[in-house]
């Protein structure tokens, strides 16, 4: 699959730069170690890859996009560390490894998250200082919007509130998907567009794709969770829903959820038409996501 | 005391703007309420007042300094919320009111802190976008430096590490004072200087004053703690030291600590000579801090 090769290439570029930033960030080792631990445990680096790809696709210089790509991955990582805390989701494992607080303790995990969020903004401000252009400033604002109180943190707060109250409905679910997962995906795409000086129509198309792809990403995750549960543990839909995790599936049933996922993928592909052939990676990614098996 | 009147004036300006930013930030109420709760519980707003004062003192426009002043207070507030968490200092009260997690629960307190840190950077980026000048960019970098992994978060990580290991010494104490408390005070002064286009010598003088005043602030806090403890609870120095809180006093004794505080105040006043009469507020503040009774 060519898109996988390309994602792996971006992953290499992002990791090299990101670890260099962290190694040179001046943090004492007591702080740097837990920050690096979770960054190293990372997966496909999908968000920063999107930033670099969009920038290249629109003829921009990916060296200018790279600090923002790294910032996005740092912010994504901080959110996972805080999300795993005992007072939040209380997850002992993340990507098959002990979660940050299981290794370094809760207090260090809180600080590692705070440190990564701070370093992400520090990295973007350094990029602005080096290159004080509209592209850099707008890219930083896009990331800030996606990460902040109108974006990811808002999604987490509503997710938490619904989990505690049990008062889930379709509106709440949409809000959570759009913000907790989708906002950072949109920010990743938009940041790449900003650096490449994308015009208004292109930014709109990136935003539309980001909304649809973010939804699709979350839905297929939920479908996989359920199908995986059926196969491996014989869980029922009802039980999963009772455990407090709301998904489209528990609201509509599995078959209907798959139909919604297909329609969402169509919406994502439609948005990409604005870019023609150049958007091949995002197109392949969308097709792979809707039909993914793992 | 004229300096108190002036600080109260700055406090009014900062609070008006800061609450307007939070009210209009677009966060859902589940997130905004805990953010606002801790911002409202605030004290003298010393850090943002320093930013505005320095900016005015050097002939700058305080309207341009105001977003950075608000960001500093948001960052200070987020650090207090995370510091009070059960896994950190486990404080049930802050400034006589129940701490954030006692009112909203731990998970919401973590998110309120994350939200305030994000909003602080968002506010500074908006200021840069509105006015893309070197002053704004440098002010944001000064704040980022003070708040981040080479500043406040570093100080907290080392404080935590020493507390857990019990391996305190004078170097560790200095690092903690310089970073946990001092870095944000220096950042507040420097941000005001950046907006006012201070020259290199002026920035150096602000930095020197900030180092000394930050130390002084922490030392007199410790002296008050001890003297208050003697009076109200009959604690002994030895006991206080055994409880794990290291101060200059537990390392040098109360009388020597007071002498160090006097010398530190002299260092702070010396740095202010660069500004002559104009620095009257910082001068009065230093004198009041070294002789403070509460």
Coordinates of C-alpha atoms in Angstrom, one line a residue:
Chain A
X1 CA 0.0 0.0 0.0
X2 CA 1.8 3.2 -1.2
X3 CA 0.0 5.3 1.5
X4 CA 1.5 3.2 4.2
X5 CA 5.0 3.7 2.8
X6 CA 4.4 7.5 2.6
X7 CA 3.0 7.6 6.2
X8 CA 6.1 5.7 7.4
X9 CA 8.3 8.3 5.6
X10 CA 6.5 11.2 7.4
X11 CA 6.7 9.3 10.7
X12 CA 10.5 9.1 10.3
X13 CA 10.8 12.8 9.6
X14 CA 8.5 13.8 12.5
X15 CA 10.2 11.5 15.1
X16 CA 13.7 12.6 14.2
X17 CA 12.8 16.3 14.7
X18 CA 10.5 15.7 17.7
X19 CA 13.1 13.8 19.7
X20 CA 15.7 16.4 18.9
X21 CA 13.4 19.1 20.2
X22 CA 12.7 17.1 23.4
X23 CA 16.4 16.2 23.9
X24 CA 17.4 19.9 23.6
X25 CA 14.5 21.4 25.5
X26 CA 16.4 22.0 28.7
X27 CA 14.1 20.1 31.0
X28 CA 15.7 18.3 33.9
X29 CA 15.9 14.5 33.4
X30 CA 13.2 14.0 36.1
X31 CA 10.8 15.7 33.7
X32 CA 12.3 14.7 30.4
X33 CA 12.2 11.0 31.0
X34 CA 8.4 10.7 31.5
X35 CA 7.8 13.1 28.6
X36 CA 10.0 11.0 26.3
X37 CA 8.6 7.7 27.5
X38 CA 5.1 8.5 26.2
X39 CA 6.4 10.2 23.0
X40 CA 8.4 7.0 22.2
X41 CA 5.4 4.8 22.8
X42 CA 3.7 6.6 19.8
X43 CA 1.9 4.9 17.0
X44 CA 1.5 5.9 13.3
X45 CA 2.0 9.7 13.9
X46 CA -1.1 10.2 11.8
X47 CA -1.7 13.8 12.8
X48 CA 1.7 15.2 12.1
X49 CA 1.9 13.1 8.9
X50 CA -1.3 14.8 7.8
X51 CA 0.2 18.2 8.4
X52 CA 3.3 17.4 6.3
X53 CA 1.3 15.7 3.5
X54 CA -1.1 18.6 3.2
X55 CA 1.7 21.1 3.1
X56 CA 3.5 19.2 0.4
X57 CA 0.3 18.5 -1.5
X58 CA -0.3 22.3 -1.7
X59 CA 3.3 23.1 -2.7
X60 CA 4.4 24.3 0.7
X61 CA 7.8 23.8 2.4
X62 CA 7.6 20.9 4.9
X63 CA 10.5 22.2 6.8
X64 CA 8.3 25.1 7.9
X65 CA 5.4 22.8 8.7
X66 CA 7.6 20.4 10.8
X67 CA 7.5 22.3 14.1
X68 CA 3.7 22.4 13.9
X69 CA 3.6 18.7 13.1
X70 CA 5.8 18.0 16.1
X71 CA 3.6 20.3 18.3
X72 CA 0.5 18.4 17.3
X73 CA 2.1 15.0 18.2
X74 CA 3.2 16.4 21.6
X75 CA -0.3 17.7 22.3
X76 CA -1.8 14.4 21.2
X77 CA 0.6 12.6 23.6
X78 CA -0.1 14.9 26.5
X79 CA -3.8 14.3 26.1
X80 CA -3.3 10.5 26.2
X81 CA -1.2 10.8 29.4
X82 CA -3.8 12.9 31.2
X83 CA -6.6 10.7 29.8
X84 CA -5.1 7.6 31.3
X85 CA -4.8 9.0 34.8
X86 CA -6.6 7.1 37.5
X87 CA -9.0 10.1 38.0
X88 CA -9.8 10.1 34.3
X89 CA -10.0 6.8 32.3
X90 CA -7.7 4.9 34.7
X91 CA -6.0 2.9 32.0
X92 CA -3.0 0.9 33.1
X93 CA -1.9 0.2 29.5
X94 CA -1.5 2.3 26.4
X95 CA -0.5 0.7 23.1
X96 CA 0.6 -2.4 25.0
X97 CA 2.9 -0.6 27.4
X98 CA 2.3 0.5 31.0
X99 CA 0.7 3.9 30.9
X100 CA 2.8 6.9 32.0
X101 CA 1.5 7.1 35.6
X102 CA 2.1 3.3 36.1
X103 CA 5.8 3.9 35.4
X104 CA 6.5 7.3 36.8
X105 CA 3.7 7.9 39.3
X106 CA 0.6 10.1 39.0
X107 CA 2.3 13.4 39.9
X108 CA 5.0 13.0 37.3
X109 CA 2.5 12.0 34.7
X110 CA 0.5 15.2 35.4
X111 CA 3.7 17.2 35.0
X112 CA 4.8 15.3 31.9
X113 CA 1.5 16.2 30.3
X114 CA 1.8 19.8 31.4
X115 CA 5.4 19.8 30.1
X116 CA 4.5 18.4 26.6
X117 CA 1.7 20.9 26.2
X118 CA 4.0 23.7 27.2
X119 CA 6.8 22.5 24.9
X120 CA 4.4 22.2 22.0
X121 CA 3.5 25.9 22.2
X122 CA 7.1 26.8 22.9
X123 CA 8.0 25.0 19.7
X124 CA 5.4 26.8 17.7
X125 CA 6.4 30.2 19.1
X126 CA 10.0 29.5 18.2
X127 CA 8.9 28.8 14.6
X128 CA 7.0 32.1 14.6
X129 CA 10.0 33.9 15.9
X130 CA 12.2 32.4 13.3
X131 CA 9.8 33.0 10.5
X132 CA 7.2 35.7 11.5
X133 CA 4.8 35.1 8.6
X134 CA 1.1 34.9 8.5
X135 CA 1.4 31.1 7.6
X136 CA 3.2 30.4 10.9
X137 CA 0.9 32.5 13.0
X138 CA -2.2 31.0 11.5
X139 CA -0.9 27.5 11.8
X140 CA -0.2 28.0 15.5
X141 CA -3.7 29.4 15.9
X142 CA -5.2 26.4 14.2
X143 CA -3.4 24.0 16.5
X144 CA -4.3 26.1 19.5
X145 CA -8.0 26.1 18.5
X146 CA -8.0 22.3 18.0
X147 CA -6.2 21.5 21.2
X148 CA -7.9 24.0 23.5
X149 CA -11.2 24.8 25.3
X150 CA -13.2 25.0 22.0
X151 CA -11.6 21.8 20.8
X152 CA -10.0 18.7 22.4
X153 CA -10.3 19.8 26.0
X154 CA -13.9 20.7 25.5
X155 CA -14.6 17.2 24.1
X156 CA -12.9 15.6 27.0
X157 CA -14.9 17.6 29.5
X158 CA -18.2 16.7 27.9
X159 CA -17.1 13.0 27.5
X160 CA -16.4 13.0 31.3
X161 CA -19.6 14.7 32.1
X162 CA -21.7 12.3 30.1
X163 CA -19.8 9.3 31.5
X164 CA -20.5 10.5 35.1
X165 CA -24.1 11.4 34.5
X166 CA -25.0 8.6 32.1
X167 CA -27.0 11.2 30.2
X168 CA -25.8 10.3 26.7
X169 CA -27.6 11.2 23.5
X170 CA -26.7 11.6 19.8
X171 CA -26.0 15.4 20.2
X172 CA -23.5 14.7 23.1
X173 CA -21.9 11.9 21.1
X174 CA -21.5 14.1 18.0
X175 CA -20.0 16.9 20.2
X176 CA -17.5 14.5 21.7
X177 CA -16.4 13.0 18.4
X178 CA -16.2 16.4 16.7
X179 CA -14.1 17.8 19.5
X180 CA -12.2 15.1 21.4
X181 CA -11.0 13.3 18.3
X182 CA -11.9 15.4 15.3
X183 CA -10.6 18.8 16.4
X184 CA -7.0 17.7 16.5
X185 CA -7.3 16.0 13.1
X186 CA -8.8 19.1 11.6
X187 CA -6.0 21.2 13.2
X188 CA -3.4 18.9 11.7
X189 CA -4.8 19.4 8.2
X190 CA -5.4 23.1 8.6
X191 CA -1.9 23.7 10.0
X192 CA -0.4 22.2 6.8
X193 CA -2.7 24.3 4.7
X194 CA -1.7 27.5 6.6
X195 CA 2.0 26.9 6.0
X196 CA 1.3 26.3 2.3
X197 CA -0.7 29.5 2.0
X198 CA -3.8 27.6 1.0
X199 CA -6.7 29.8 -0.3
X200 CA -10.1 30.0 1.4
X201 CA -11.7 27.3 -0.7
X202 CA -8.8 24.9 0.0
X203 CA -9.0 25.6 3.7
X204 CA -12.8 24.9 3.6
X205 CA -12.2 21.6 1.8
X206 CA -9.5 20.6 4.4
X207 CA -11.9 21.5 7.2
X208 CA -14.8 19.5 5.6
X209 CA -12.5 16.5 5.1
X210 CA -11.3 16.8 8.6
X211 CA -14.8 16.8 10.1
X212 CA -15.8 13.8 8.1
X213 CA -12.5 11.9 8.5
X214 CA -12.5 12.5 12.3
X215 CA -16.0 11.1 12.6
X216 CA -15.1 8.1 10.4
X217 CA -12.0 7.4 12.4
X218 CA -14.0 7.3 15.7
X219 CA -16.9 5.3 14.2
X220 CA -14.7 2.6 12.7
X221 CA -12.8 2.4 16.0
X222 CA -16.1 1.8 17.8
X223 CA -17.1 -0.8 15.2
X224 CA -13.8 -2.6 15.6
X225 CA -14.2 -2.5 19.3
X226 CA -17.5 -4.2 19.1
X227 CA -16.6 -6.7 16.5
X228 CA -13.4 -7.5 18.4
X229 CA -15.4 -7.9 21.5
X230 CA -17.9 -10.3 19.9
X231 CA -15.1 -12.5 18.6
X232 CA -12.7 -12.5 21.5
X233 CA -14.9 -12.2 24.6
X234 CA -18.4 -12.8 23.5
X235 CA -19.6 -9.4 24.8
X236 CA -23.0 -8.3 23.8
X237 CA -23.9 -4.9 22.5
X238 CA -26.1 -4.3 25.5
X239 CA -23.4 -5.1 27.9
X240 CA -21.0 -2.7 26.2
X241 CA -23.5 0.0 26.3
X242 CA -24.2 -0.6 29.9
X243 CA -20.6 -0.3 30.7
X244 CA -21.1 3.4 30.1
X245 CA -19.3 3.8 26.7
X246 CA -21.7 5.3 24.3
X247 CA -21.1 4.8 20.6
X248 CA -23.1 5.2 17.4
X249 CA -23.5 1.4 17.6
X250 CA -25.2 1.4 21.0
X251 CA -27.5 4.2 19.7
X252 CA -28.3 2.8 16.2
X253 CA -27.1 -0.8 16.2
X254 CA -24.2 -2.3 14.3
X255 CA -25.6 -2.4 10.8
X256 CA -26.9 1.1 10.8
X257 CA -23.6 2.3 12.3
X258 CA -21.8 0.7 9.3
X259 CA -24.1 2.5 6.9
X260 CA -23.4 5.8 8.7
X261 CA -19.7 5.1 8.4
X262 CA -20.0 4.5 4.6
X263 CA -21.9 7.7 4.2
X264 CA -19.3 9.6 6.3
X265 CA -16.5 8.2 4.1
X266 CA -18.3 9.4 1.0
X267 CA -18.5 12.9 2.6
X268 CA -14.8 12.8 3.2
X269 CA -14.0 11.7 -0.3
X270 CA -16.3 14.4 -1.7
X271 CA -14.3 17.1 0.2
X272 CA -11.1 15.8 -1.4
X273 CA -12.4 16.4 -4.9
X274 CA -11.2 20.0 -4.5
X275 CA -7.6 18.7 -4.7
X276 CA -7.9 16.2 -7.5
X277 CA -5.2 13.6 -7.9
X278 CA -2.9 15.3 -5.5
X279 CA -5.0 14.1 -2.5
X280 CA -4.3 10.5 -3.2
X281 CA -2.9 9.7 0.3
X282 CA -5.9 11.1 2.1
X283 CA -8.2 9.2 -0.3
X284 CA -6.4 5.9 0.2
X285 CA -6.4 6.6 4.0
X286 CA -10.1 7.1 4.0
X287 CA -10.8 3.9 2.0
X288 CA -8.5 2.0 4.3
X289 CA -10.2 3.4 7.4
X290 CA -13.7 2.6 6.3
X291 CA -12.8 -1.0 5.5
X292 CA -10.2 -1.5 8.2
X293 CA -10.0 -4.7 10.0
X294 CA -7.6 -3.7 12.8
Chain B
X1 CA 0.8 52.7 50.7
X2 CA 0.7 54.1 47.1
X3 CA 2.0 50.8 45.7
X4 CA -1.0 49.0 47.1
X5 CA -3.3 51.4 45.4
X6 CA -1.5 51.0 42.1
X7 CA -1.5 47.2 42.4
X8 CA -5.2 47.4 43.0
X9 CA -5.7 49.4 39.9
X10 CA -3.8 46.9 37.8
X11 CA -5.7 44.1 39.4
X12 CA -9.0 45.7 38.3
X13 CA -7.7 46.1 34.7
X14 CA -6.5 42.5 34.6
X15 CA -9.6 40.9 36.1
X16 CA -11.9 42.7 33.8
X17 CA -10.1 41.6 30.7
X18 CA -9.3 38.1 31.9
X19 CA -12.9 37.3 32.8
X20 CA -14.1 38.7 29.5
X21 CA -11.6 36.3 27.7
X22 CA -12.9 33.3 29.7
X23 CA -16.5 34.2 29.3
X24 CA -16.0 34.5 25.5
X25 CA -13.6 31.6 25.1
X26 CA -16.2 29.2 23.7
X27 CA -15.7 26.4 26.3
X28 CA -18.7 24.4 27.4
X29 CA -20.0 25.3 30.8
X30 CA -18.8 22.0 32.2
X31 CA -15.2 23.2 31.5
X32 CA -15.7 26.9 32.0
X33 CA -17.1 26.7 35.5
X34 CA -14.0 25.0 37.1
X35 CA -11.7 27.3 35.1
X36 CA -13.6 30.4 36.3
X37 CA -13.8 29.1 39.9
X38 CA -10.1 29.1 40.4
X39 CA -9.5 32.3 38.5
X40 CA -12.0 34.1 40.7
X41 CA -10.4 32.8 43.8
X42 CA -7.3 34.8 42.9
X43 CA -5.2 37.0 45.1
X44 CA -3.3 40.2 44.4
X45 CA -2.6 39.4 40.7
X46 CA 1.0 40.3 41.3
X47 CA 2.4 38.7 38.2
X48 CA 0.1 40.4 35.7
X49 CA 0.4 43.7 37.6
X50 CA 4.2 43.5 37.2
X51 CA 3.8 43.1 33.4
X52 CA 1.5 46.1 33.1
X53 CA 3.7 48.2 35.5
X54 CA 6.9 47.5 33.7
X55 CA 5.3 48.2 30.3
X56 CA 4.0 51.6 31.5
X57 CA 7.3 52.3 33.3
X58 CA 9.2 51.9 30.0
X59 CA 6.7 53.9 28.0
X60 CA 4.8 51.0 26.4
X61 CA 1.1 50.6 25.7
X62 CA -0.5 48.6 28.4
X63 CA -3.3 47.6 26.1
X64 CA -0.8 45.6 24.1
X65 CA 0.6 44.1 27.3
X66 CA -2.8 43.1 28.7
X67 CA -3.3 39.8 26.9
X68 CA 0.2 38.6 28.1
X69 CA -0.7 39.8 31.7
X70 CA -3.9 37.7 31.5
X71 CA -2.1 34.7 30.1
X72 CA 0.4 34.9 33.0
X73 CA -2.4 34.8 35.5
X74 CA -4.1 31.9 33.8
X75 CA -0.9 30.0 33.8
X76 CA -0.3 30.8 37.4
X77 CA -3.8 29.6 38.2
X78 CA -3.5 26.3 36.2
X79 CA -0.3 25.6 38.1
X80 CA -2.1 26.0 41.5
X81 CA -5.0 23.7 40.4
X82 CA -2.6 20.9 39.3
X83 CA -0.4 21.5 42.4
X84 CA -3.3 21.0 44.7
X85 CA -4.3 17.7 43.2
X86 CA -4.3 14.7 45.6
X87 CA -1.4 13.1 43.7
X88 CA 0.6 16.3 44.0
X89 CA 0.4 18.4 47.2
X90 CA -3.1 17.1 48.1
X91 CA -4.3 20.5 49.4
X92 CA -8.0 20.7 50.3
X93 CA -7.9 24.5 50.5
X94 CA -6.5 27.3 48.5
X95 CA -6.7 30.9 49.7
X96 CA -9.3 29.9 52.3
X97 CA -11.6 28.2 49.7
X98 CA -12.0 24.5 48.8
X99 CA -9.5 23.7 46.1
X100 CA -10.7 23.1 42.6
X101 CA -10.8 19.2 42.8
X102 CA -12.7 19.4 46.1
X103 CA -15.5 21.2 44.3
X104 CA -15.4 19.8 40.8
X105 CA -13.6 16.4 41.3
X106 CA -10.1 15.5 40.2
X107 CA -10.8 14.8 36.6
X108 CA -12.4 18.2 36.0
X109 CA -9.6 19.9 37.9
X110 CA -7.0 18.3 35.6
X111 CA -9.0 19.5 32.6
X112 CA -9.6 23.0 34.0
X113 CA -5.8 23.3 34.4
X114 CA -5.2 22.0 30.9
X115 CA -7.9 24.4 29.6
X116 CA -6.3 27.4 31.4
X117 CA -2.9 26.6 30.0
X118 CA -4.3 26.2 26.5
X119 CA -6.4 29.4 26.8
X120 CA -3.3 31.3 28.0
X121 CA -1.4 30.4 24.8
X122 CA -4.5 30.9 22.7
X123 CA -4.8 34.5 24.1
X124 CA -1.1 35.2 23.4
X125 CA -1.4 33.9 19.8
X126 CA -4.5 36.0 19.2
X127 CA -2.4 39.1 20.4
X128 CA 0.4 38.1 18.0
X129 CA -2.1 37.7 15.1
X130 CA -3.7 41.1 15.9
X131 CA -0.3 42.8 16.2
X132 CA 2.4 40.7 14.6
X133 CA 5.3 42.6 16.0
X134 CA 8.6 41.5 17.6
X135 CA 7.4 42.8 21.0
X136 CA 4.4 40.5 21.0
X137 CA 6.3 37.5 19.7
X138 CA 9.1 38.0 22.3
X139 CA 6.6 38.5 25.1
X140 CA 4.9 35.2 24.3
X141 CA 8.3 33.5 24.2
X142 CA 9.2 35.0 27.6
X143 CA 6.0 33.7 29.1
X144 CA 6.4 30.3 27.4
X145 CA 10.0 30.0 28.8
X146 CA 8.9 30.9 32.3
X147 CA 6.0 28.6 32.3
X148 CA 7.5 25.6 30.6
X149 CA 10.0 22.7 30.9
X150 CA 12.9 25.1 31.5
X151 CA 10.9 27.1 34.0
X152 CA 7.9 26.5 36.3
X153 CA 7.2 22.9 35.3
X154 CA 10.9 22.0 35.8
X155 CA 10.8 23.5 39.3
X156 CA 7.7 21.5 40.1
X157 CA 9.3 18.3 38.9
X158 CA 12.5 18.8 41.0
X159 CA 10.4 19.9 44.0
X160 CA 8.4 16.6 43.7
X161 CA 11.5 14.5 43.2
X162 CA 13.2 16.0 46.2
X163 CA 10.1 15.6 48.3
X164 CA 9.8 11.9 47.4
X165 CA 13.5 11.1 47.8
X166 CA 14.2 13.4 50.8
X167 CA 17.5 14.2 49.1
X168 CA 17.4 18.0 49.6
X169 CA 20.4 20.3 49.4
X170 CA 21.1 24.0 48.8
X171 CA 21.5 23.5 45.1
X172 CA 18.1 21.7 44.8
X173 CA 16.5 24.4 46.9
X174 CA 17.9 27.2 44.7
X175 CA 16.8 25.4 41.5
X176 CA 13.3 25.0 42.9
X177 CA 13.0 28.6 44.0
X178 CA 14.5 29.9 40.8
X179 CA 12.2 27.9 38.6
X180 CA 9.0 27.0 40.5
X181 CA 8.4 30.6 41.8
X182 CA 11.0 32.8 40.2
X183 CA 10.6 31.9 36.5
X184 CA 7.0 33.1 36.3
X185 CA 7.9 36.4 38.1
X186 CA 10.8 37.0 35.7
X187 CA 8.5 36.1 32.8
X188 CA 6.0 38.7 34.0
X189 CA 8.6 41.4 34.1
X190 CA 10.2 40.5 30.8
X191 CA 6.9 40.3 29.0
X192 CA 6.2 43.9 30.0
X193 CA 9.7 44.9 28.8
X194 CA 9.2 43.2 25.5
X195 CA 6.0 45.0 24.7
X196 CA 7.7 48.3 25.6
X197 CA 10.6 47.5 23.4
X198 CA 13.1 47.6 26.2
X199 CA 16.7 47.6 25.3
X200 CA 19.2 44.9 26.2
X201 CA 20.4 46.6 29.4
X202 CA 16.9 47.2 30.6
X203 CA 16.0 43.5 29.9
X204 CA 19.1 42.4 31.8
X205 CA 18.1 44.7 34.8
X206 CA 14.5 43.3 34.7
X207 CA 15.9 39.8 34.7
X208 CA 18.3 40.5 37.6
X209 CA 15.5 42.1 39.6
X210 CA 13.2 39.1 38.8
X211 CA 15.8 36.6 40.0
X212 CA 16.3 38.4 43.2
X213 CA 12.7 39.3 43.9
X214 CA 11.6 35.7 43.1
X215 CA 14.1 34.4 45.7
X216 CA 13.0 37.1 48.2
X217 CA 9.4 36.3 47.7
X218 CA 9.9 32.6 48.4
X219 CA 12.2 33.2 51.4
X220 CA 9.9 35.6 53.2
X221 CA 7.1 33.2 52.6
X222 CA 9.1 30.5 54.3
X223 CA 10.1 32.8 57.2
X224 CA 6.4 33.7 57.7
X225 CA 5.4 30.1 57.6
X226 CA 7.9 29.2 60.3
X227 CA 7.2 32.2 62.5
X228 CA 3.4 31.6 62.0
X229 CA 3.9 28.0 62.9
X230 CA 5.9 28.9 66.1
X231 CA 3.1 31.3 67.2
X232 CA 0.1 29.4 66.3
X233 CA 1.0 25.7 66.6
X234 CA 4.2 25.6 68.5
X235 CA 6.0 23.7 65.7
X236 CA 9.7 23.4 65.9
X237 CA 12.1 23.9 63.1
X238 CA 13.2 20.3 63.3
X239 CA 9.7 19.1 63.0
X240 CA 9.0 21.3 60.0
X241 CA 12.1 20.1 58.3
X242 CA 11.2 16.5 59.1
X243 CA 7.8 17.0 57.4
X244 CA 9.7 17.1 54.2
X245 CA 9.5 20.7 53.4
X246 CA 12.9 22.1 52.8
X247 CA 13.5 25.9 53.2
X248 CA 16.5 28.1 53.7
X249 CA 15.5 28.1 57.3
X250 CA 15.8 24.4 57.8
X251 CA 19.2 24.6 56.1
X252 CA 20.7 27.7 57.7
X253 CA 18.5 28.5 60.7
X254 CA 16.0 31.4 61.0
X255 CA 18.5 34.2 61.8
X256 CA 20.8 33.4 58.9
X257 CA 17.8 33.0 56.6
X258 CA 16.7 36.6 57.5
X259 CA 20.2 37.8 56.7
X260 CA 20.1 36.1 53.3
X261 CA 16.7 37.7 52.7
X262 CA 18.1 41.2 53.5
X263 CA 21.0 40.6 51.1
X264 CA 18.6 39.4 48.4
X265 CA 16.5 42.5 48.8
X266 CA 19.6 44.6 48.4
X267 CA 20.3 42.7 45.2
X268 CA 16.8 43.4 43.9
X269 CA 17.0 47.1 44.7
X270 CA 20.4 47.3 43.1
X271 CA 19.0 46.0 39.8
X272 CA 16.3 48.6 39.9
X273 CA 18.8 51.4 39.9
X274 CA 18.9 51.1 36.1
X275 CA 15.4 52.6 36.0
X276 CA 15.8 55.4 38.6
X277 CA 12.7 56.9 40.1
X278 CA 10.4 55.3 37.6
X279 CA 10.8 51.9 39.3
X280 CA 9.2 53.2 42.5
X281 CA 6.5 50.5 42.7
X282 CA 8.9 47.6 42.4
X283 CA 11.1 49.3 45.0
X284 CA 8.3 49.7 47.4
X285 CA 7.1 46.2 46.8
X286 CA 10.6 44.9 47.5
X287 CA 10.8 46.8 50.8
X288 CA 7.3 45.7 51.8
X289 CA 8.2 42.1 50.9
X290 CA 11.4 41.9 53.0
X291 CA 9.6 43.4 56.0
X292 CA 6.3 41.8 55.5
X293 CA 4.3 40.4 58.4
X294 CA 1.7 38.6 56.5

